[in-house]
Amino acid sequence: MAAKLDDYLRFNETALNLRAQRQQLLASNIANADTPNYKARDIDFAKTLQGAMAGKSSTVPPVELARTSSAHISGKATGDGGIGGSPLLYRKETQSSVDGNTVDMDVERNQFTDNAVRYEAGITAVNAQIKGLLAAIQPG
């Protein structure tokens, strides 16, 4: 029974998780608007959601960290693994800048707001699903 409930809610749960991660990515772009040579990043949300629903994991292998002393702890950096198993993409430059920064604040604010509205719509959809389940369970 619980597995069926999980399956029923999985799509919206996955979409909300990806929207939250994308919101952080867009906020990072905005925060780095004045950082020289910063390249704005984003994801193809539809492809990322399809990959996440199919259960695909990140295809980017971890990177071995360089050690300059034998006393250093070895480790692996996950690098730029992306979101939901999909790689992060560079946003196409809309206007050139002297310092090499590709963040266009108008584009970033628009994407940030659009993503926030879609996140809220996802929450509304989950609430409707839960209300439907409660209506089916409760006598009356």
CSV table of C-alpha atoms in Angstrom, one decimal:
chain,number,residue,atom,x,y,z
A,1,MET,CA,0.0,0.0,0.0
A,2,ALA,CA,2.8,2.4,0.9
A,3,ALA,CA,4.6,1.6,-2.3
A,4,LYS,CA,1.5,2.7,-4.3
A,5,LEU,CA,1.3,5.9,-2.4
A,6,ASP,CA,5.0,6.6,-3.1
A,7,ASP,CA,4.4,5.9,-6.8
A,8,TYR,CA,1.4,8.2,-6.7
A,9,LEU,CA,3.3,11.1,-5.3
A,10,ARG,CA,6.8,10.4,-6.9
A,11,PHE,CA,6.4,12.6,-10.0
A,12,ASN,CA,5.5,15.8,-8.0
A,13,GLU,CA,8.1,15.0,-5.3
A,14,THR,CA,10.8,14.6,-7.9
A,15,ALA,CA,9.8,17.8,-9.8
A,16,LEU,CA,9.8,19.8,-6.5
A,17,ASN,CA,13.2,18.5,-5.6
A,18,LEU,CA,14.6,19.5,-9.0
A,19,ARG,CA,12.9,22.9,-8.8
A,20,ALA,CA,14.5,23.5,-5.4
A,21,GLN,CA,17.9,22.6,-6.7
A,22,ARG,CA,17.5,24.7,-9.8
A,23,GLN,CA,16.4,27.6,-7.6
A,24,GLN,CA,19.8,27.3,-5.7
A,25,LEU,CA,21.6,27.3,-9.0
A,26,LEU,CA,19.8,30.4,-10.3
A,27,ALA,CA,20.5,32.1,-7.0
A,28,SER,CA,24.2,31.3,-7.4
A,29,ASN,CA,24.1,32.9,-10.8
A,30,ILE,CA,22.6,36.1,-9.3
A,31,ALA,CA,25.0,36.1,-6.4
A,32,ASN,CA,27.9,35.9,-8.9
A,33,ALA,CA,26.7,38.6,-11.2
A,34,ASP,CA,29.8,40.8,-10.5
A,35,THR,CA,32.3,38.0,-10.3
A,36,PRO,CA,34.9,38.2,-13.2
A,37,ASN,CA,34.8,35.3,-15.6
A,38,TYR,CA,31.8,33.6,-13.9
A,39,LYS,CA,29.8,31.6,-16.4
A,40,ALA,CA,26.0,31.4,-15.7
A,41,ARG,CA,24.8,27.8,-15.4
A,42,ASP,CA,21.4,26.2,-15.7
A,43,ILE,CA,19.8,22.8,-16.5
A,44,ASP,CA,17.4,21.5,-19.2
A,45,PHE,CA,14.6,20.9,-16.7
A,46,ALA,CA,12.5,18.6,-18.9
A,47,LYS,CA,15.5,16.3,-19.7
A,48,THR,CA,16.6,16.4,-16.1
A,49,LEU,CA,13.1,15.4,-14.9
A,50,GLN,CA,12.9,12.6,-17.4
A,51,GLY,CA,16.3,11.3,-16.3
A,52,ALA,CA,15.4,11.5,-12.6
A,53,MET,CA,12.1,9.7,-13.2
A,54,ALA,CA,14.0,7.0,-15.1
A,55,GLY,CA,16.4,6.6,-12.2
A,56,LYS,CA,19.5,7.7,-14.1
A,57,SER,CA,22.4,8.8,-11.9
A,58,SER,CA,25.1,11.2,-12.6
A,59,THR,CA,27.5,10.1,-15.4
A,60,VAL,CA,30.3,12.4,-14.3
A,61,PRO,CA,33.0,10.4,-12.5
A,62,PRO,CA,34.6,11.8,-9.4
A,63,VAL,CA,37.9,13.5,-9.7
A,64,GLU,CA,40.9,12.4,-7.6
A,65,LEU,CA,42.2,15.3,-5.6
A,66,ALA,CA,45.9,16.2,-5.9
A,67,ARG,CA,48.0,15.7,-2.7
A,68,THR,CA,51.1,17.7,-2.2
A,69,SER,CA,52.1,15.8,1.0
A,70,SER,CA,51.8,12.2,2.1
A,71,ALA,CA,50.2,13.6,5.3
A,72,HIS,CA,47.2,14.9,3.3
A,73,ILE,CA,44.0,12.8,3.3
A,74,SER,CA,43.1,11.4,0.0
A,75,GLY,CA,39.7,12.0,-1.4
A,76,LYS,CA,37.6,12.4,-4.5
A,77,ALA,CA,35.7,15.5,-5.5
A,78,THR,CA,32.3,15.0,-7.1
A,79,GLY,CA,33.1,17.9,-9.4
A,80,ASP,CA,30.4,19.3,-11.6
A,81,GLY,CA,28.0,16.4,-11.3
A,82,GLY,CA,24.9,18.4,-12.1
A,83,ILE,CA,21.4,18.1,-10.8
A,84,GLY,CA,19.4,14.9,-10.9
A,85,GLY,CA,22.0,13.1,-13.0
A,86,SER,CA,22.0,15.7,-15.7
A,87,PRO,CA,25.0,17.9,-16.3
A,88,LEU,CA,24.9,21.6,-15.6
A,89,LEU,CA,24.8,23.6,-18.9
A,90,TYR,CA,26.3,27.0,-19.6
A,91,ARG,CA,23.7,29.7,-20.3
A,92,LYS,CA,24.1,31.2,-23.8
A,93,GLU,CA,25.6,34.7,-23.6
A,94,THR,CA,23.1,37.4,-24.4
A,95,GLN,CA,25.4,40.4,-24.0
A,96,SER,CA,29.1,40.6,-23.9
A,97,SER,CA,30.9,41.9,-20.8
A,98,VAL,CA,34.4,43.2,-20.4
A,99,ASP,CA,35.2,41.0,-17.4
A,100,GLY,CA,34.0,37.7,-19.1
A,101,ASN,CA,30.9,37.3,-16.8
A,102,THR,CA,27.9,35.8,-18.7
A,103,VAL,CA,25.3,36.6,-16.0
A,104,ASP,CA,22.4,38.7,-17.5
A,105,MET,CA,20.5,39.9,-14.5
A,106,ASP,CA,17.2,40.3,-16.4
A,107,VAL,CA,17.4,36.7,-17.7
A,108,GLU,CA,18.4,35.4,-14.2
A,109,ARG,CA,15.6,37.2,-12.4
A,110,ASN,CA,13.1,36.1,-15.0
A,111,GLN,CA,14.2,32.4,-14.7
A,112,PHE,CA,14.3,32.7,-10.9
A,113,THR,CA,10.7,34.0,-10.7
A,114,ASP,CA,9.4,31.5,-13.3
A,115,ASN,CA,11.0,28.6,-11.4
A,116,ALA,CA,9.5,29.9,-8.1
A,117,VAL,CA,6.0,30.2,-9.6
A,118,ARG,CA,6.3,26.6,-11.0
A,119,TYR,CA,7.6,25.4,-7.6
A,120,GLU,CA,4.5,26.9,-5.9
A,121,ALA,CA,2.3,25.2,-8.6
A,122,GLY,CA,3.9,21.9,-7.8
A,123,ILE,CA,3.1,22.4,-4.1
A,124,THR,CA,-0.5,23.1,-5.0
A,125,ALA,CA,-0.6,19.9,-7.1
A,126,VAL,CA,0.8,17.9,-4.2
A,127,ASN,CA,-1.7,19.4,-1.8
A,128,ALA,CA,-4.5,18.5,-4.3
A,129,GLN,CA,-3.2,14.9,-4.4
A,130,ILE,CA,-3.2,14.7,-0.7
A,131,LYS,CA,-6.6,16.2,-0.3
A,132,GLY,CA,-7.9,13.6,-2.8
A,133,LEU,CA,-6.4,10.8,-0.8
A,134,LEU,CA,-7.9,12.1,2.4
A,135,ALA,CA,-11.3,12.4,0.8
A,136,ALA,CA,-11.1,8.8,-0.3
A,137,ILE,CA,-10.0,7.6,3.1
A,138,GLN,CA,-12.4,9.6,5.3
A,139,PRO,CA,-15.9,8.3,5.7
A,140,GLY,CA,-18.7,10.6,4.8
